[in-house]
Coordinates of C-alpha atoms and ligand atoms in Angstrom, one line a residue:
X1 CA 7.0 -16.6 -9.3
X2 CA 8.5 -13.6 -8.3
X3 CA 7.5 -10.5 -9.4
X4 CA 10.3 -8.2 -10.1
X5 CA 9.9 -5.1 -9.8
X6 CA 11.6 -2.3 -11.3
X7 CA 12.9 0.2 -9.7
X8 CA 14.3 3.6 -11.8
X9 CA 17.4 4.7 -11.5
X10 CA 18.6 7.9 -9.2
X11 CA 16.9 12.2 -10.1
X12 CA 20.6 13.0 -11.3
X13 CA 20.5 11.5 -14.8
X14 CA 20.1 14.9 -16.2
X15 CA 23.0 16.3 -14.4
X16 CA 24.9 14.2 -16.5
X17 CA 23.2 14.5 -19.3
X18 CA 25.0 17.6 -20.4
X19 CA 28.0 15.3 -21.0
X20 CA 26.1 12.2 -23.0
X21 CA 29.1 12.9 -25.5
X22 CA 32.2 12.4 -23.0
X23 CA 33.1 8.7 -23.6
X24 CA 36.5 8.7 -22.0
X25 CA 39.6 11.0 -21.7
X26 CA 40.8 10.3 -25.0
X27 CA 44.6 9.2 -24.1
X28 CA 46.7 6.8 -26.4
X29 CA 48.5 4.1 -25.0
X30 CA 51.3 6.6 -24.0
X31 CA 48.5 9.1 -22.3
X32 CA 49.6 11.3 -24.9
X33 CA 45.8 13.1 -25.7
X34 CA 44.4 13.6 -29.2
X35 CA 43.2 16.4 -30.2
X36 CA 39.6 15.4 -30.1
X37 CA 39.1 11.8 -29.2
X38 CA 36.3 10.6 -27.0
X39 CA 34.3 13.2 -27.1
X40 CA 37.1 15.7 -25.5
X41 CA 38.8 18.8 -27.4
X42 CA 41.3 20.7 -26.2
X43 CA 42.6 21.0 -22.5
X44 CA 45.4 18.8 -22.9
X45 CA 47.7 18.6 -20.2
X46 CA 44.3 18.5 -18.0
X47 CA 43.4 15.0 -19.4
X48 CA 46.7 13.6 -19.6
X49 CA 47.0 14.6 -16.1
X50 CA 43.6 13.1 -15.5
X51 CA 45.1 10.0 -17.3
X52 CA 47.8 9.8 -14.4
X53 CA 45.4 9.7 -11.4
X54 CA 43.6 6.9 -13.3
X55 CA 46.9 5.1 -12.9
X56 CA 47.1 6.0 -9.7
X57 CA 43.6 4.9 -8.7
X58 CA 44.5 1.4 -10.1
X59 CA 47.9 1.3 -8.5
X60 CA 45.9 1.9 -5.7
X61 CA 48.1 4.6 -4.6
X62 CA 45.4 7.7 -4.2
X63 CA 44.2 6.3 -1.2
X64 CA 43.7 9.2 1.0
X65 CA 44.4 12.2 -1.7
X66 CA 42.4 13.7 -3.6
X67 CA 41.8 15.4 -6.7
X68 CA 41.2 19.7 -7.1
X69 CA 40.3 20.2 -10.7
X70 CA 40.9 24.3 -10.6
X71 CA 39.6 26.5 -13.7
X72 CA 36.5 28.8 -15.0
X73 CA 33.2 28.0 -15.1
X74 CA 32.7 25.5 -18.5
X75 CA 36.4 24.7 -18.9
X76 CA 35.2 21.2 -18.3
X77 CA 35.8 20.4 -14.9
X78 CA 32.4 17.9 -14.6
X79 CA 32.9 16.3 -17.9
X80 CA 36.9 15.1 -16.6
X81 CA 35.0 13.7 -13.6
X82 CA 32.9 12.3 -15.4
X83 CA 35.9 10.3 -17.7
X84 CA 37.7 9.4 -15.2
X85 CA 35.1 7.5 -13.8
X86 CA 34.6 5.9 -17.5
X87 CA 38.7 5.0 -17.7
X88 CA 38.5 3.0 -14.8
X89 CA 35.6 0.9 -16.0
X90 CA 31.8 0.6 -17.2
X91 CA 29.0 1.0 -14.7
X92 CA 31.6 2.7 -12.4
X93 CA 29.4 4.8 -10.0
X94 CA 29.5 8.6 -10.7
X95 CA 27.8 10.5 -8.2
X96 CA 28.2 14.8 -9.2
X97 CA 27.3 16.5 -6.3
X98 CA 27.0 21.2 -5.9
X99 CA 29.2 22.5 -2.7
X100 CA 25.7 23.8 -1.9
X101 CA 23.7 21.3 -1.9
X102 CA 25.0 20.0 1.7
X103 CA 22.9 22.7 3.4
X104 CA 19.4 21.3 4.1
X105 CA 17.9 22.4 6.6
X106 CA 16.6 18.6 7.5
X107 CA 19.7 17.1 7.6
X108 CA 23.4 17.1 8.5
X109 CA 25.8 18.7 6.4
X110 CA 27.8 15.6 7.2
X111 CA 25.1 13.1 6.6
X112 CA 24.3 14.3 3.7
X113 CA 28.1 13.2 2.7
X114 CA 28.0 10.3 4.1
X115 CA 24.9 9.5 2.1
X116 CA 26.5 10.8 -1.5
X117 CA 30.2 9.1 -0.2
X118 CA 27.5 5.9 -0.1
X119 CA 25.7 6.1 -3.4
X120 CA 29.4 7.1 -5.3
X121 CA 30.6 3.5 -4.5
X122 CA 28.8 0.4 -5.8
X123 CA 28.4 -3.4 -5.0
X124 CA 29.3 -5.7 -7.9
X125 CA 27.1 -9.1 -7.2
X126 CA 29.1 -12.2 -8.5
X127 CA 25.8 -15.4 -8.8
X128 CA 25.8 -18.7 -10.5
X129 CA 22.3 -19.2 -11.9
X130 CA 19.6 -21.4 -13.2
X131 CA 19.1 -19.3 -16.9
X132 CA 17.6 -20.1 -20.4
X133 CA 19.6 -18.0 -22.6
X134 CA 19.7 -17.8 -26.2
X135 CA 18.9 -15.4 -29.6
X136 CA 15.4 -15.0 -30.0
X137 CA 14.1 -16.6 -32.8
X138 CA 10.4 -16.4 -33.0
X139 CA 8.0 -14.8 -30.2
X140 CA 4.2 -15.9 -30.2
X141 CA 2.0 -14.0 -27.6
X142 CA -1.3 -16.9 -27.0
X143 CA -4.2 -15.7 -25.1
X144 CA -5.2 -19.1 -22.6
X145 CA -7.6 -19.8 -20.1
X146 CA -7.5 -17.5 -17.2
X147 CA -6.9 -20.3 -14.4
X148 CA -9.3 -18.4 -11.7
X149 CA -12.2 -17.3 -14.1
X150 CA -14.1 -13.7 -13.6
X151 CA -14.0 -11.4 -15.1
X152 CA -11.0 -10.7 -18.2
X153 CA -11.2 -15.1 -18.7
X154 CA -8.1 -14.9 -20.7
X155 CA -4.7 -13.8 -20.3
X156 CA -1.7 -13.7 -22.1
X157 CA 0.5 -16.4 -22.1
X158 CA 4.4 -15.8 -24.5
X159 CA 5.6 -19.2 -26.4
X160 CA 9.6 -18.1 -27.1
X161 CA 12.2 -19.6 -28.9
X162 CA 15.7 -19.1 -28.1
X163 CA 18.6 -20.4 -30.3
X164 CA 22.2 -20.5 -28.9
X165 CA 25.1 -22.3 -30.5
X166 CA 24.4 -25.7 -29.0
X167 CA 20.9 -26.4 -29.3
X168 CA 17.2 -24.8 -29.6
X169 CA 14.2 -24.5 -27.4
X170 CA 10.3 -23.6 -26.8
X171 CA 9.3 -22.5 -24.1
X172 CA 5.9 -20.9 -22.9
X173 CA 5.7 -17.8 -20.7
X174 CA 3.8 -17.0 -17.6
X175 CA 2.6 -13.5 -18.0
X176 CA 4.2 -11.8 -15.7
X177 CA 7.9 -13.0 -17.7
X178 CA 5.7 -12.0 -20.7
X179 CA 5.4 -8.6 -19.0
X180 CA 8.9 -8.5 -18.3
X181 CA 9.8 -9.2 -21.7
X182 CA 7.7 -6.6 -23.0
X183 CA 9.0 -3.6 -20.4
X184 CA 12.9 -5.0 -22.0
X185 CA 11.4 -4.7 -25.6
X186 CA 12.9 -7.9 -27.0
X187 CA 12.4 -8.5 -30.4
X188 CA 13.5 -11.5 -32.5
X189 CA 17.3 -11.1 -33.2
X190 CA 18.0 -10.3 -30.0
X191 CA 20.1 -12.1 -27.0
X192 CA 18.1 -12.7 -24.1
X193 CA 17.9 -14.8 -21.1
X194 CA 15.3 -15.4 -18.4
X195 CA 15.9 -17.2 -14.7
X196 CA 14.4 -20.3 -14.3
X197 CA 14.0 -19.4 -10.0
X198 CA 12.6 -15.3 -10.9
X199 CA 11.5 -15.1 -14.1
X200 CA 13.7 -12.0 -14.4
X201 CA 14.6 -11.2 -18.2
X202 CA 17.5 -9.4 -19.0
X203 CA 17.9 -8.0 -23.0
X204 CA 21.7 -8.7 -23.5
X205 CA 22.2 -7.2 -26.6
X206 CA 21.1 -7.1 -30.5
X207 CA 22.4 -10.8 -32.5
X208 CA 25.5 -9.8 -34.7
X209 CA 23.9 -12.6 -36.9
X210 CA 21.6 -9.1 -37.6
X211 CA 24.3 -6.6 -37.7
X212 CA 24.0 -5.4 -41.2
X213 CA 20.2 -5.5 -41.4
X214 CA 19.9 -2.3 -39.1
X215 CA 22.9 -0.6 -38.4
X216 CA 22.5 1.7 -35.7
X217 CA 25.5 3.0 -33.8
X218 CA 23.2 2.8 -30.7
X219 CA 23.0 -1.1 -30.9
X220 CA 25.4 -3.7 -29.2
X221 CA 26.0 -6.3 -30.9
X222 CA 26.9 -10.0 -29.0
X223 CA 27.4 -12.9 -30.7
X224 CA 25.2 -16.5 -30.0
X225 CA 25.2 -17.5 -26.4
X226 CA 27.5 -20.8 -26.3
X227 CA 26.3 -24.4 -24.7
X228 CA 23.1 -25.3 -24.6
X229 CA 20.4 -22.8 -24.2
X230 CA 19.5 -24.2 -20.9
X231 CA 21.9 -23.6 -18.2
X232 CA 24.0 -22.6 -15.3
X233 CA 25.3 -19.0 -15.7
X234 CA 27.5 -16.6 -13.7
X235 CA 25.9 -13.2 -13.6
X236 CA 27.1 -10.1 -12.7
X237 CA 24.8 -7.8 -11.0
X238 CA 25.9 -4.6 -10.6
X239 CA 22.8 -2.5 -10.6
X240 CA 22.2 -1.7 -6.9
X241 CA 19.2 -0.1 -7.8
X242 CA 17.4 -3.1 -9.0
X243 CA 19.2 -5.3 -6.7
X244 CA 17.5 -3.2 -4.1
X245 CA 14.4 -3.5 -6.2
X246 CA 14.1 -7.4 -5.5
X247 CA 14.4 -7.1 -1.5
X248 CA 12.0 -4.6 -1.8
X249 CA 8.4 -5.6 -1.1
X250 CA 6.9 -4.3 -4.7
X251 CA 5.3 -1.0 -5.0
X252 CA 7.5 0.0 -1.7
X253 CA 9.3 3.2 -2.8
X254 CA 11.0 5.1 0.3
X255 CA 13.5 3.3 1.1
X256 CA 13.8 3.8 5.6
X257 CA 16.8 3.4 7.7
X258 CA 15.0 0.0 8.7
X259 CA 15.6 -1.4 4.8
X260 CA 19.1 0.1 4.5
X261 CA 20.2 -1.8 7.8
X262 CA 18.3 -5.3 6.4
X263 CA 20.7 -4.1 2.5
X264 CA 24.0 -3.4 4.3
X265 CA 23.4 -6.9 6.3
X266 CA 22.4 -9.2 2.6
X267 CA 25.2 -6.9 1.4
X268 CA 27.8 -7.5 4.2
X269 CA 26.8 -11.2 4.3
X270 CA 27.8 -11.2 0.4
X271 CA 31.4 -9.6 0.8
X272 CA 32.0 -12.2 3.4
X273 CA 31.0 -15.3 1.7
X274 CA 32.7 -13.3 -1.3
X275 CA 30.4 -12.7 -3.7
X276 CA 30.3 -9.3 -3.6
X277 CA 32.7 -6.6 -4.0
X278 CA 32.4 -2.6 -3.3
X279 CA 33.7 -0.9 -6.5
X280 CA 34.6 2.3 -5.4
X281 CA 33.6 5.4 -8.0
X282 CA 34.3 8.7 -8.8
X283 CA 31.9 11.7 -6.4
X284 CA 32.5 15.0 -7.6
X285 CA 31.9 18.1 -5.6
X286 CA 31.9 21.3 -8.0
X287 CA 31.8 24.6 -6.0
X288 CA 34.1 23.0 -3.3
X289 CA 34.6 27.1 -1.4
X290 CA 30.7 26.0 -0.3
X291 CA 32.0 23.7 1.6
X292 CA 32.8 24.6 5.5
X293 CA 35.6 23.6 8.1
X294 CA 33.2 20.8 9.6
X295 CA 33.3 19.7 5.8
X296 CA 36.9 19.3 5.2
X297 CA 37.3 17.7 8.9
X298 CA 34.8 15.0 7.2
X299 CA 36.1 14.4 4.1
X300 CA 39.7 14.4 5.7
X301 CA 38.7 11.4 7.4
X302 CA 36.5 9.6 4.9
X303 CA 39.7 10.2 2.1
X304 CA 41.5 7.6 4.8
X305 CA 38.7 4.9 4.4
X306 CA 39.7 1.2 2.6
X307 CA 36.5 2.0 0.1
X308 CA 36.4 5.7 0.1
X309 CA 35.5 6.7 -3.7
X310 CA 38.0 8.8 -5.6
X311 CA 37.0 12.5 -4.7
X312 CA 37.4 14.8 -6.9
X313 CA 36.8 18.9 -6.4
X314 CA 36.3 21.7 -8.8
X315 CA 36.6 25.3 -8.0
X316 CA 36.9 28.0 -10.0
X317 CA 38.3 31.2 -6.8
X318 CA 40.9 32.0 -6.3
X319 CA 42.2 32.8 -2.4
X320 CA 39.7 33.4 -1.1
X321 CA 37.7 32.5 2.7
X322 CA 37.1 29.7 4.4
X323 CA 33.6 29.1 5.8
X324 CA 32.9 28.7 9.5
X325 CA 37.0 30.0 9.7
X326 CA 36.3 33.0 11.4
X327 CA 37.9 35.1 7.9
X328 CA 40.2 32.6 7.4
X329 CA 41.6 32.9 4.3
X330 CA 42.8 30.2 2.0
X331 CA 43.7 29.4 -2.0
X332 CA 40.3 27.7 -3.5
X333 CA 38.3 28.5 0.4
X334 CA 40.2 25.4 1.5
X335 CA 41.5 24.5 4.6
X336 CA 46.2 24.3 4.3
X337 CA 45.8 20.9 5.7
X338 CA 43.5 19.3 3.1
X339 CA 44.6 21.5 0.5
X340 CA 48.2 19.4 1.1
X341 CA 46.2 16.3 0.5
X342 CA 44.7 17.0 -3.2
X343 CA 46.3 16.5 -6.9
X344 CA 45.2 19.8 -7.7
X345 CA 44.4 20.6 -12.3
X346 CA 44.3 23.5 -13.9
X347 CA 41.9 23.5 -17.1
X348 CA 42.1 26.3 -19.1
X349 CA 39.7 28.8 -21.1
X350 CA 38.7 27.4 -25.0
X351 CA 40.2 28.8 -28.0
X352 CA 37.2 29.8 -30.7
X353 CA 38.8 26.7 -32.9
X354 CA 37.7 24.5 -30.0
X355 CA 34.6 25.8 -28.5
X356 CA 33.5 25.1 -32.7
X357 CA 34.5 21.7 -32.5
X358 CA 32.4 21.1 -29.0
X359 CA 29.4 22.7 -30.9
X360 CA 29.5 20.1 -33.2
X361 CA 30.5 17.5 -31.4
X362 CA 27.5 18.4 -29.2
X363 CA 24.6 18.9 -32.3
X364 CA 26.0 15.6 -32.9
X365 CA 24.6 14.0 -30.2
X366 CA 21.8 15.8 -30.3
X367 CA 20.9 15.5 -33.1
X368 CA 20.5 18.9 -34.6
X369 CA 21.9 19.6 -37.7
X370 CA 23.4 23.8 -37.8
X371 CA 24.9 26.0 -40.9
X372 CA 27.9 27.1 -40.3
X373 CA 26.8 30.2 -40.1
X374 CA 25.1 29.5 -37.2
X375 CA 28.3 27.3 -35.6
X376 CA 30.4 30.3 -35.9
X377 CA 27.8 32.2 -33.6
X378 CA 26.7 30.1 -31.2
X379 CA 30.4 29.8 -30.9
X380 CA 30.7 33.2 -30.4
X381 CA 28.5 33.2 -27.4
X382 CA 31.1 30.6 -26.0
X383 CA 34.3 32.9 -26.2
X384 CA 32.1 35.9 -25.3
X385 CA 29.8 34.5 -22.4
X386 CA 30.2 30.6 -21.2
X387 CA 30.9 27.3 -23.5
X388 CA 27.4 26.3 -21.4
X389 CA 26.0 28.9 -22.1
X390 CA 26.5 28.2 -26.0
X391 CA 25.6 24.6 -25.2
X392 CA 22.4 25.5 -24.4
X393 CA 21.3 27.6 -27.3
X394 CA 21.5 24.5 -29.3
X395 CA 18.2 22.7 -28.0
X396 CA 16.2 26.3 -28.1
X397 CA 17.5 27.3 -31.6
X398 CA 17.0 23.9 -33.1
X399 CA 13.0 24.7 -32.1
X400 CA 13.1 27.8 -33.3
X401 CA 14.1 27.0 -36.2
X402 CA 11.4 24.1 -36.9
X403 CA 8.9 26.1 -35.7
X404 CA 10.4 28.6 -39.0
X405 CA 10.4 25.7 -40.8
X406 CA 14.1 25.3 -40.9
X407 CA 15.8 22.0 -41.0
X408 CA 18.9 23.6 -40.4
X409 CA 19.2 25.7 -37.6
X410 CA 20.3 29.6 -38.9
X411 CA 21.7 32.4 -37.9
X412 CA 18.7 34.4 -37.0
X413 CA 17.4 31.5 -34.9
X414 CA 20.0 32.0 -32.5
X415 CA 20.0 35.5 -32.4
X416 CA 16.4 34.8 -31.8
X417 CA 17.1 32.8 -28.8
X418 CA 19.6 35.3 -27.8
X419 CA 16.7 37.7 -27.0
X420 CA 14.3 34.6 -25.7
X421 CA 16.8 33.7 -23.0
X422 CA 19.2 36.1 -21.0
X423 CA 22.9 34.8 -19.8
X424 CA 23.5 35.2 -16.4
X425 CA 24.8 38.4 -17.0
X426 CA 22.5 40.6 -19.4
X427 CA 20.3 39.1 -16.6
X428 CA 22.1 40.7 -13.7
X429 CA 22.5 43.8 -15.7
X430 CA 18.7 44.0 -16.8
X431 CA 17.7 43.6 -13.2
X432 CA 20.2 46.6 -12.1
X433 CA 19.3 49.0 -14.6
X434 CA 15.6 48.0 -14.0
X435 CA 15.9 48.7 -9.9
X436 CA 17.7 52.0 -10.6
X437 CA 14.6 52.9 -11.8
X438 CA 12.6 51.7 -9.2
X439 CA 11.2 48.8 -11.0
X440 CA 12.5 46.7 -8.0
X441 CA 11.8 47.7 -4.9
Ligands
LIG1 P1 32.8 23.1 -15.2 O1 32.3 22.2 -14.8 O2 34.3 23.8 -15.6 O3 32.1 24.1 -15.6 P2 31.4 21.1 -17.8 O4 32.4 20.3 -17.9 O5 30.5 21.0 -17.0 O6 32.6 23.2 -17.4 O7 31.6 21.6 -18.7 C1 30.7 22.2 -19.8 C2 30.1 21.9 -21.3 O8 30.8 21.7 -21.9 C3 29.6 20.0 -20.5 O9 28.4 19.5 -21.9 C4 30.9 19.5 -21.0 O10 30.8 17.9 -21.0 C5 31.2 20.4 -22.3 N1 32.9 20.2 -22.0 C6 33.3 21.0 -21.4 N2 34.9 20.8 -21.9 C7 35.0 20.4 -23.1 C8 36.0 19.7 -23.9 N3 37.0 19.9 -23.9 N4 35.1 18.8 -25.2 C9 34.8 18.2 -25.2 N5 33.3 19.1 -24.5 C10 33.1 19.6 -23.4
LIG2 P1 6.6 39.3 -10.6 O1 6.6 37.9 -9.9 O2 7.6 39.5 -11.5 O3 6.6 40.7 -9.3 P2 3.4 39.0 -11.1 O4 4.1 37.9 -12.5 O5 3.2 38.5 -9.6 O6 5.2 39.8 -10.9 O7 2.6 40.0 -12.4 C1 1.7 40.3 -11.3 C2 0.4 40.3 -11.6 O8 0.3 40.5 -13.2 C3 0.2 38.8 -11.7 O9 -1.6 39.5 -11.5 C4 0.2 38.7 -13.1 O10 -0.6 37.7 -13.5 C5 0.1 40.3 -14.2 N1 0.9 40.0 -15.0 C6 2.4 40.4 -15.0 N2 2.3 40.8 -16.0 C7 1.9 40.6 -17.4 C8 1.4 40.4 -19.0 N3 2.6 41.0 -19.1 N4 0.2 40.1 -19.1 C9 -0.9 39.9 -18.0 N5 -0.8 40.3 -17.0 C10 0.6 40.1 -16.1

């Protein structure tokens, strides 16, 4: 039996965590934005424009073109780009970076861009595999004699019952598969499958026979699998990290050039055989004015490639100098020949009422409760400072509320937060006034 090691996702997850409430663009079938849908509030015309972009991508009319979201900070530019990737399908890669991120002392700028272009392209592999699949009816660990003897004479195997529409089977599983099952947190009533060759185990979801018992929204209910328990099943794998895990030797964490080369070889073999296909995702580059001429030249070329991801740039600058182009100025600091390839979508500041709605949505996703007065107070910050700052107050305010013995965030907790944490503008003011008094040399 092969032991499958898991490679945990990329370090950028936290960047998108601020947008977990965003589930799509929230457009109706005519492409019109609902006032509040899919986690989105307002910004209607930008959402509708993004809907048109999604249609263009689907019709394969975006080749050589990109999108520029132009608007102030905290007007939902990142959220819109994420929503575009969600509208394109489940598991479409979304790769957000910041313009300044490409400046590294060790790696060439275009190298960093190329790496992120790759990251924004997903891979789907279709394979027919021999599996055992069914609803788990029984999970009984068993102690067995360790065939190798020595210390720790017993090892645990697992007796598992699987039920499908046409049959039922009891299996005794190896310790290594038992581990895999524990990792997936499988319990009785889950639908799972186990690959016969590799022993890899996958939890598909909760059997809908159990749907009324635990009515958690987060749960994904699935029907009892059709056919026999032991069968051939077409498996679509789209988690490139775990595919790499299968190619890597266990415990090898670094992705070396050699490994990359090997993976490329396997991938192109799969693509030629028609087993695998590449899925373009969305590459989001915030603070596009930080890119320089060399980067724009690279982007220009990369957009022409037949498997380019959708490139969405964001900028909150008006007319400014283009980096690396001796004092040339241009709209958004983007060279005009590149700008002409971009569909420009403006985003606008929110109304206080919209900010309140967003605060409420966010508090639900974060599982914190606040009084109406606290919502008003936090929203005030959103209007005066920025949406991002006011949403960031939620988590610390909920901790302060708990410390103060309250189950809901109240106005006092928000006020205490303001004293503890400065927003960017106040922070700059404090520093300049202190340096005025000679605190900073
Ligand atoms: P930008 O990229 O323009 O600086 P973000 O997309 O990062 O702004 O928005 C800041 C925060 O507000 C994020 O948590 C985002 O998900 C949320 N947000 C922004 N606009 C909306 C909206 N219209 N509806 C719901 N949430 C929003
Ligand atoms: P900064 O980084 O702002 O220049 P430091 O944190 O390095 O200042 O402070 C200088 C020294 O004074 C450090 O040894 C630090 O531990 C000490 N110090 C600064 N503020 C306090 C304080 N409020 N209470 C106790 N020690 C302090």
